[in-house]
PDB file of C-alpha atoms in Angstrom:
ATOM      1  CA  GLN A   1      14.067  -4.093 -11.889  1.00 87.00           C
ATOM      2  CA  VAL A   2      14.033  -3.993  -8.101  1.00 92.00           C
ATOM      3  CA  GLN A   3      12.323  -6.961  -6.465  1.00 96.00           C
ATOM      4  CA  LEU A   4      11.348  -7.433  -2.833  1.00 97.00           C
ATOM      5  CA  GLN A   5      10.966 -10.595  -0.755  1.00 98.00           C
ATOM      6  CA  GLU A   6       9.658 -10.772   2.789  1.00 98.00           C
ATOM      7  CA  SER A   7      10.872 -13.383   5.270  1.00 98.00           C
ATOM      8  CA  GLY A   8      10.275 -14.186   8.922  1.00 97.00           C
ATOM      9  CA  PRO A   9       8.248 -16.333  11.310  1.00 97.00           C
ATOM     10  CA  GLY A  10       4.689 -17.045  10.285  1.00 96.00           C
ATOM     11  CA  LEU A  11       3.549 -17.510  13.876  1.00 98.00           C
ATOM     12  CA  VAL A  12       4.168 -15.179  16.807  1.00 98.00           C
ATOM     13  CA  LYS A  13       2.847 -15.487  20.350  1.00 98.00           C
ATOM     14  CA  PRO A  14       0.833 -12.667  21.931  1.00 98.00           C
ATOM     15  CA  SER A  15       2.923 -10.028  23.739  1.00 97.00           C
ATOM     16  CA  GLN A  16       6.043 -11.035  21.786  1.00 98.00           C
ATOM     17  CA  THR A  17       7.810  -9.094  19.030  1.00 98.00           C
ATOM     18  CA  LEU A  18       7.075  -9.682  15.352  1.00 98.00           C
ATOM     19  CA  SER A  19      10.244  -9.495  13.255  1.00 98.00           C
ATOM     20  CA  LEU A  20      10.285  -9.452   9.459  1.00 98.00           C
ATOM     21  CA  THR A  21      13.017  -8.836   6.919  1.00 98.00           C
ATOM     22  CA  CYS A  22      12.738  -7.658   3.346  1.00 98.00           C
ATOM     23  CA  THR A  23      15.512  -8.611   0.953  1.00 98.00           C
ATOM     24  CA  VAL A  24      15.992  -6.265  -1.977  1.00 96.00           C
ATOM     25  CA  SER A  25      17.331  -7.620  -5.264  1.00 96.00           C
ATOM     26  CA  GLY A  26      17.988  -5.982  -8.598  1.00 93.00           C
ATOM     27  CA  GLY A  27      19.170  -2.758  -7.031  1.00 90.00           C
ATOM     28  CA  SER A  28      21.105  -1.314  -4.112  1.00 91.00           C
ATOM     29  CA  ILE A  29      19.174  -0.293  -1.052  1.00 91.00           C
ATOM     30  CA  SER A  30      21.847   2.315  -0.351  1.00 88.00           C
ATOM     31  CA  SER A  31      21.336   4.093  -3.669  1.00 86.00           C
ATOM     32  CA  GLY A  32      18.953   6.494  -1.991  1.00 82.00           C
ATOM     33  CA  SER A  33      16.501   6.154  -4.851  1.00 85.00           C
ATOM     34  CA  TYR A  34      13.669   4.599  -2.858  1.00 92.00           C
ATOM     35  CA  TYR A  35      11.660   4.949   0.293  1.00 95.00           C
ATOM     36  CA  TRP A  36      11.254   1.547   1.981  1.00 96.00           C
ATOM     37  CA  SER A  37       7.932   0.834   3.653  1.00 97.00           C
ATOM     38  CA  TRP A  38       5.921  -1.817   5.407  1.00 98.00           C
ATOM     39  CA  ILE A  39       2.188  -2.150   4.762  1.00 98.00           C
ATOM     40  CA  ARG A  40      -0.148  -4.778   6.161  1.00 98.00           C
ATOM     41  CA  GLN A  41      -3.519  -6.243   5.275  1.00 97.00           C
ATOM     42  CA  ALA A  42      -5.691  -8.193   7.709  1.00 96.00           C
ATOM     43  CA  ALA A  43      -7.832 -10.937   6.194  1.00 94.00           C
ATOM     44  CA  GLY A  44     -10.682  -9.442   4.209  1.00 90.00           C
ATOM     45  CA  LYS A  45      -9.615  -5.930   5.172  1.00 91.00           C
ATOM     46  CA  GLY A  46      -7.981  -2.948   3.564  1.00 93.00           C
ATOM     47  CA  LEU A  47      -4.387  -1.787   3.522  1.00 96.00           C
ATOM     48  CA  GLU A  48      -2.692  -0.137   6.492  1.00 97.00           C
ATOM     49  CA  TRP A  49       0.595   1.761   6.201  1.00 97.00           C
ATOM     50  CA  ILE A  50       2.892   0.809   9.082  1.00 97.00           C
ATOM     51  CA  GLY A  51       5.979   2.916   8.533  1.00 96.00           C
ATOM     52  CA  ARG A  52       8.872   3.773   6.232  1.00 96.00           C
ATOM     53  CA  ILE A  53      12.581   4.476   6.167  1.00 95.00           C
ATOM     54  CA  HIS A  54      14.965   6.162   3.784  1.00 93.00           C
ATOM     55  CA  THR A  55      18.667   5.473   3.678  1.00 87.00           C
ATOM     56  CA  SER A  56      19.219   9.122   4.575  1.00 86.00           C
ATOM     57  CA  GLY A  57      18.137   7.999   8.039  1.00 83.00           C
ATOM     58  CA  SER A  58      14.677   9.527   8.047  1.00 90.00           C
ATOM     59  CA  THR A  59      11.898   7.343   9.395  1.00 92.00           C
ATOM     60  CA  SER A  60       8.201   7.758  10.022  1.00 93.00           C
ATOM     61  CA  ASN A  61       5.653   5.443  11.577  1.00 94.00           C
ATOM     62  CA  ASN A  62       1.887   5.251  11.816  1.00 93.00           C
ATOM     63  CA  PRO A  63       0.860   6.945  15.076  1.00 92.00           C
ATOM     64  CA  SER A  64      -1.958   4.392  15.444  1.00 91.00           C
ATOM     65  CA  LEU A  65       0.687   1.782  16.223  1.00 92.00           C
ATOM     66  CA  LYS A  66       2.139   4.082  18.857  1.00 77.00           C
ATOM     67  CA  SER A  67       5.746   3.302  19.672  1.00 91.00           C
ATOM     68  CA  ARG A  68       5.574  -0.417  18.881  1.00 97.00           C
ATOM     69  CA  VAL A  69       7.196  -0.070  15.444  1.00 97.00           C
ATOM     70  CA  THR A  70      10.894  -0.082  14.609  1.00 96.00           C
ATOM     71  CA  ILE A  71      12.089  -0.054  11.011  1.00 96.00           C
ATOM     72  CA  SER A  72      15.774  -0.341  10.174  1.00 95.00           C
ATOM     73  CA  VAL A  73      18.067  -0.833   7.195  1.00 95.00           C
ATOM     74  CA  ASP A  74      21.058  -3.150   6.823  1.00 94.00           C
ATOM     75  CA  MET A  75      22.913  -1.846   3.782  1.00 92.00           C
ATOM     76  CA  SER A  76      25.552  -4.587   3.956  1.00 94.00           C
ATOM     77  CA  LYS A  77      22.840  -7.204   3.409  1.00 96.00           C
ATOM     78  CA  ASN A  78      20.631  -5.076   1.124  1.00 96.00           C
ATOM     79  CA  GLN A  79      17.755  -5.590   3.531  1.00 96.00           C
ATOM     80  CA  PHE A  80      15.358  -3.599   5.636  1.00 96.00           C
ATOM     81  CA  SER A  81      13.437  -4.878   8.628  1.00 97.00           C
ATOM     82  CA  LEU A  82      10.315  -4.431  10.705  1.00 98.00           C
ATOM     83  CA  LYS A  83       9.925  -5.059  14.397  1.00 98.00           C
ATOM     84  CA  LEU A  84       6.476  -4.770  15.967  1.00 98.00           C
ATOM     85  CA  SER A  85       6.417  -5.247  19.713  1.00 98.00           C
ATOM     86  CA  SER A  86       3.686  -6.372  22.127  1.00 97.00           C
ATOM     87  CA  VAL A  87       1.641  -8.023  19.401  1.00 98.00           C
ATOM     88  CA  THR A  88      -1.970  -9.112  19.816  1.00 98.00           C
ATOM     89  CA  ALA A  89      -4.374 -11.035  17.608  1.00 97.00           C
ATOM     90  CA  ALA A  90      -5.228  -7.722  15.941  1.00 97.00           C
ATOM     91  CA  ASP A  91      -1.750  -7.720  14.396  1.00 98.00           C
ATOM     92  CA  THR A  92      -2.500 -10.894  12.429  1.00 98.00           C
ATOM     93  CA  ALA A  93      -2.171  -9.905   8.780  1.00 98.00           C
ATOM     94  CA  VAL A  94      -0.286 -10.264   5.539  1.00 98.00           C
ATOM     95  CA  TYR A  95       2.725  -7.985   5.765  1.00 98.00           C
ATOM     96  CA  TYR A  96       4.106  -6.432   2.582  1.00 98.00           C
ATOM     97  CA  CYS A  97       7.449  -4.756   2.112  1.00 98.00           C
ATOM     98  CA  VAL A  98       7.129  -1.974  -0.412  1.00 98.00           C
ATOM     99  CA  ALA A  99       9.406   0.393  -2.306  1.00 96.00           C
ATOM    100  CA  GLY A 100       8.406   3.890  -3.308  1.00 94.00           C
ATOM    101  CA  TYR A 101      10.492   5.781  -5.842  1.00 91.00           C
ATOM    102  CA  SER A 102       8.249   8.725  -5.109  1.00 91.00           C
ATOM    103  CA  TYR A 103       7.707  10.126  -1.643  1.00 91.00           C
ATOM    104  CA  TRP A 104       3.964   9.996  -2.234  1.00 95.00           C
ATOM    105  CA  TYR A 105       3.062   6.488  -3.427  1.00 96.00           C
ATOM    106  CA  PHE A 106       4.201   2.877  -3.548  1.00 96.00           C
ATOM    107  CA  ASP A 107       5.694   1.532  -6.768  1.00 94.00           C
ATOM    108  CA  LEU A 108       6.906  -1.968  -6.011  1.00 96.00           C
ATOM    109  CA  TRP A 109       5.465  -4.578  -3.666  1.00 98.00           C
ATOM    110  CA  GLY A 110       6.771  -7.836  -2.295  1.00 98.00           C
ATOM    111  CA  ARG A 111       4.535 -10.885  -2.461  1.00 98.00           C
ATOM    112  CA  GLY A 112       3.625 -10.535   1.196  1.00 98.00           C
ATOM    113  CA  THR A 113       3.990 -12.871   4.144  1.00 98.00           C
ATOM    114  CA  LEU A 114       1.248 -13.990   6.501  1.00 98.00           C
ATOM    115  CA  VAL A 115       1.941 -13.509  10.191  1.00 98.00           C
ATOM    116  CA  THR A 116      -0.464 -15.044  12.670  1.00 98.00           C
ATOM    117  CA  VAL A 117      -0.482 -14.020  16.310  1.00 98.00           C
ATOM    118  CA  SER A 118      -1.642 -16.959  18.401  1.00 96.00           C
ATOM    119  CA  PRO A 119      -0.636 -18.715  21.650  1.00 95.00           C
TER     120      PRO A 119
ATOM    121  CA  GLN B   1     -12.639   2.553   9.580  1.00 82.00           C
ATOM    122  CA  SER B   2     -10.513   3.767   6.661  1.00 91.00           C
ATOM    123  CA  VAL B   3      -9.576   7.423   6.289  1.00 93.00           C
ATOM    124  CA  LEU B   4     -10.639   7.326   2.614  1.00 97.00           C
ATOM    125  CA  THR B   5     -14.104   5.977   1.806  1.00 97.00           C
ATOM    126  CA  GLN B   6     -14.799   3.661  -1.123  1.00 98.00           C
ATOM    127  CA  PRO B   7     -17.895   1.649  -2.038  1.00 98.00           C
ATOM    128  CA  PRO B   8     -17.467  -1.985  -0.975  1.00 97.00           C
ATOM    129  CA  SER B   9     -18.354  -3.322  -4.393  1.00 98.00           C
ATOM    130  CA  VAL B  10     -19.163  -2.419  -7.980  1.00 98.00           C
ATOM    131  CA  SER B  11     -20.014  -4.602 -10.938  1.00 97.00           C
ATOM    132  CA  GLY B  12     -20.382  -4.413 -14.674  1.00 97.00           C
ATOM    133  CA  ALA B  13     -20.722  -6.540 -17.748  1.00 97.00           C
ATOM    134  CA  PRO B  14     -17.863  -7.083 -20.194  1.00 97.00           C
ATOM    135  CA  GLY B  15     -17.367  -4.066 -22.401  1.00 97.00           C
ATOM    136  CA  GLN B  16     -19.108  -1.688 -20.018  1.00 98.00           C
ATOM    137  CA  ARG B  17     -17.706   1.261 -18.088  1.00 98.00           C
ATOM    138  CA  VAL B  18     -17.551   1.345 -14.314  1.00 98.00           C
ATOM    139  CA  THR B  19     -16.383   3.963 -11.859  1.00 98.00           C
ATOM    140  CA  ILE B  20     -15.099   3.668  -8.300  1.00 98.00           C
ATOM    141  CA  SER B  21     -15.289   6.654  -5.987  1.00 98.00           C
ATOM    142  CA  CYS B  22     -12.888   7.626  -3.223  1.00 98.00           C
ATOM    143  CA  THR B  23     -13.970  10.246  -0.714  1.00 98.00           C
ATOM    144  CA  GLY B  24     -11.573  11.975   1.641  1.00 98.00           C
ATOM    145  CA  SER B  25     -11.501  15.161   3.661  1.00 97.00           C
ATOM    146  CA  SER B  26      -9.770  18.502   4.060  1.00 96.00           C
ATOM    147  CA  SER B  27      -6.709  16.871   5.636  1.00 96.00           C
ATOM    148  CA  ASN B  28      -5.933  14.609   2.699  1.00 97.00           C
ATOM    149  CA  ILE B  29      -7.460  14.857  -0.798  1.00 97.00           C
ATOM    150  CA  GLY B  30      -9.022  18.231  -0.051  1.00 97.00           C
ATOM    151  CA  ALA B  31      -5.657  19.560   1.120  1.00 97.00           C
ATOM    152  CA  GLY B  32      -4.329  19.045  -2.393  1.00 96.00           C
ATOM    153  CA  TYR B  33      -2.525  15.768  -1.931  1.00 97.00           C
ATOM    154  CA  ASP B  34      -2.552  13.513  -4.953  1.00 97.00           C
ATOM    155  CA  VAL B  35      -4.589  10.315  -5.168  1.00 98.00           C
ATOM    156  CA  HIS B  36      -3.117   7.034  -6.351  1.00 98.00           C
ATOM    157  CA  TRP B  37      -4.817   3.762  -7.205  1.00 98.00           C
ATOM    158  CA  TYR B  38      -3.823   0.129  -6.800  1.00 98.00           C
ATOM    159  CA  GLN B  39      -5.241  -3.065  -8.257  1.00 98.00           C
ATOM    160  CA  GLN B  40      -5.076  -6.274  -6.243  1.00 97.00           C
ATOM    161  CA  LEU B  41      -5.853  -9.386  -8.244  1.00 97.00           C
ATOM    162  CA  PRO B  42      -7.073 -12.382  -6.213  1.00 94.00           C
ATOM    163  CA  GLY B  43      -4.298 -13.908  -4.107  1.00 93.00           C
ATOM    164  CA  THR B  44      -1.662 -11.384  -5.163  1.00 96.00           C
ATOM    165  CA  ALA B  45      -0.038  -8.235  -3.844  1.00 97.00           C
ATOM    166  CA  PRO B  46      -1.416  -4.834  -4.800  1.00 97.00           C
ATOM    167  CA  LYS B  47       0.002  -3.254  -7.941  1.00 97.00           C
ATOM    168  CA  LEU B  48       0.296   0.456  -8.677  1.00 98.00           C
ATOM    169  CA  LEU B  49      -2.362   1.280 -11.271  1.00 98.00           C
ATOM    170  CA  ILE B  50      -2.572   5.078 -11.330  1.00 98.00           C
ATOM    171  CA  TYR B  51      -0.262   7.636  -9.722  1.00 97.00           C
ATOM    172  CA  GLY B  52      -0.471  11.382  -9.372  1.00 95.00           C
ATOM    173  CA  ASN B  53      -4.248  11.515  -9.894  1.00 89.00           C
ATOM    174  CA  ASN B  54      -4.233  10.316 -13.499  1.00 95.00           C
ATOM    175  CA  ASN B  55      -0.904   8.908 -14.626  1.00 97.00           C
ATOM    176  CA  ARG B  56      -0.449   5.295 -15.669  1.00 97.00           C
ATOM    177  CA  PRO B  57       2.771   3.358 -15.060  1.00 96.00           C
ATOM    178  CA  SER B  58       4.212   1.639 -18.078  1.00 95.00           C
ATOM    179  CA  GLY B  59       2.146  -1.393 -19.037  1.00 95.00           C
ATOM    180  CA  VAL B  60      -1.191  -0.236 -17.613  1.00 97.00           C
ATOM    181  CA  PRO B  61      -3.828  -0.096 -20.378  1.00 97.00           C
ATOM    182  CA  ASP B  62      -5.426   3.244 -21.187  1.00 96.00           C
ATOM    183  CA  ARG B  63      -8.785   1.671 -20.324  1.00 97.00           C
ATOM    184  CA  PHE B  64      -7.919   2.781 -16.787  1.00 98.00           C
ATOM    185  CA  SER B  65      -8.204   6.484 -15.981  1.00 97.00           C
ATOM    186  CA  ALA B  66      -8.798   8.570 -12.892  1.00 97.00           C
ATOM    187  CA  SER B  67      -9.697  12.055 -11.799  1.00 97.00           C
ATOM    188  CA  LYS B  68      -9.746  14.176  -8.684  1.00 97.00           C
ATOM    189  CA  SER B  69     -11.959  17.052  -7.599  1.00 96.00           C
ATOM    190  CA  GLY B  70     -12.289  18.710  -4.235  1.00 96.00           C
ATOM    191  CA  THR B  71     -12.212  16.083  -1.513  1.00 97.00           C
ATOM    192  CA  SER B  72     -12.942  13.164  -3.849  1.00 98.00           C
ATOM    193  CA  ALA B  73     -11.424  11.126  -6.611  1.00 98.00           C
ATOM    194  CA  SER B  74     -12.652   8.436  -8.951  1.00 98.00           C
ATOM    195  CA  LEU B  75     -11.259   5.600 -11.013  1.00 98.00           C
ATOM    196  CA  ALA B  76     -12.880   4.716 -14.328  1.00 98.00           C
ATOM    197  CA  ILE B  77     -12.487   1.469 -16.209  1.00 98.00           C
ATOM    198  CA  THR B  78     -13.802   1.292 -19.758  1.00 98.00           C
ATOM    199  CA  GLY B  79     -14.191  -1.752 -21.988  1.00 97.00           C
ATOM    200  CA  LEU B  80     -14.464  -3.978 -18.933  1.00 98.00           C
ATOM    201  CA  GLN B  81     -12.718  -7.342 -19.270  1.00 97.00           C
ATOM    202  CA  ALA B  82     -12.942 -10.496 -17.182  1.00 97.00           C
ATOM    203  CA  GLU B  83      -9.326 -10.109 -16.069  1.00 96.00           C
ATOM    204  CA  ASP B  84     -10.157  -6.740 -14.499  1.00 97.00           C
ATOM    205  CA  GLU B  85     -11.968  -8.523 -11.670  1.00 98.00           C
ATOM    206  CA  ALA B  86     -10.011  -7.455  -8.593  1.00 98.00           C
ATOM    207  CA  ASP B  87      -9.978  -5.265  -5.512  1.00 97.00           C
ATOM    208  CA  PHE B  88      -9.098  -1.612  -6.067  1.00 98.00           C
ATOM    209  CA  TYR B  89      -7.690   0.762  -3.456  1.00 98.00           C
ATOM    210  CA  CYS B  90      -7.230   4.516  -3.478  1.00 98.00           C
ATOM    211  CA  GLN B  91      -4.387   6.074  -1.515  1.00 98.00           C
ATOM    212  CA  SER B  92      -3.361   9.569  -0.514  1.00 98.00           C
ATOM    213  CA  TYR B  93      -1.435  11.446   2.173  1.00 97.00           C
ATOM    214  CA  ASP B  94      -3.027  12.788   5.309  1.00 96.00           C
ATOM    215  CA  SER B  95      -1.591  15.608   7.379  1.00 95.00           C
ATOM    216  CA  SER B  96      -3.225  16.808  10.565  1.00 91.00           C
ATOM    217  CA  LEU B  97      -2.389  17.720  14.137  1.00 90.00           C
ATOM    218  CA  SER B  98      -2.229  13.969  14.834  1.00 84.00           C
ATOM    219  CA  GLY B  99       0.647  13.578  12.414  1.00 87.00           C
ATOM    220  CA  SER B 100       1.256  12.801   8.757  1.00 91.00           C
ATOM    221  CA  ILE B 101       0.602   9.392   7.313  1.00 94.00           C
ATOM    222  CA  TRP B 102      -0.065   7.600   4.065  1.00 97.00           C
ATOM    223  CA  VAL B 103      -3.700   6.485   3.983  1.00 97.00           C
ATOM    224  CA  PHE B 104      -5.787   4.039   1.961  1.00 98.00           C
ATOM    225  CA  GLY B 105      -9.419   3.502   1.165  1.00 97.00           C
ATOM    226  CA  GLY B 106     -11.134   0.380   2.403  1.00 96.00           C
ATOM    227  CA  GLY B 107     -11.077  -1.142  -1.060  1.00 97.00           C
ATOM    228  CA  THR B 108     -13.694  -1.843  -3.717  1.00 98.00           C
ATOM    229  CA  LYS B 109     -14.308  -5.292  -5.133  1.00 98.00           C
ATOM    230  CA  LEU B 110     -14.994  -5.200  -8.873  1.00 98.00           C
ATOM    231  CA  THR B 111     -17.076  -8.064 -10.201  1.00 98.00           C
ATOM    232  CA  VAL B 112     -17.282  -8.621 -13.941  1.00 97.00           C
ATOM    233  CA  LEU B 113     -20.677 -10.148 -14.608  1.00 95.00           C
TER     234      LEU B 113
END
């Protein structure tokens, strides 16, 4: 069974870049079986899809985040990563890395990691 | 403001049946895209509950069912149990001139009385 684990700094300063990594275990990220996504949840709020990548090279991001999002895959480490630039307090949230076997929904979720944007 | 609209809260007594609605528009549910549901127990990550409008992943009790019609969908929970108390989210796909994205409802908190 594929499992996901987020890692990265829990505190980021405004205007800096948020960087998170998701380590995949129990399966190979290069198998091409999954779509790898990032989803976030601000405190007391709903879920917001940030973006996704497939090992075929295809990526898509939420237009609401404009061009601040970069998602990449490191097959040698069985990891995928999120970079969100020019962060503000509005980017404070729990960030989940998620795997979707289907193109349309999200099967497996990491436990999530809280990122706070503060001076 | 979420693209899909859900009631903020619903409640029911143990053993009862509750439903949670999810209203979209012509660019998502009404365009024929499937609706999926997630359950988020307190302090945990969301878990896929229903996929493809009314299919349950292995391990999800048949007390959970869902349906879709027009621009809306609903989740039904029968034989309510205390451990069902959680937040529930609907999710679909939205395609418009602004782009194509995966969208969620704002979530519904289920309280078991």
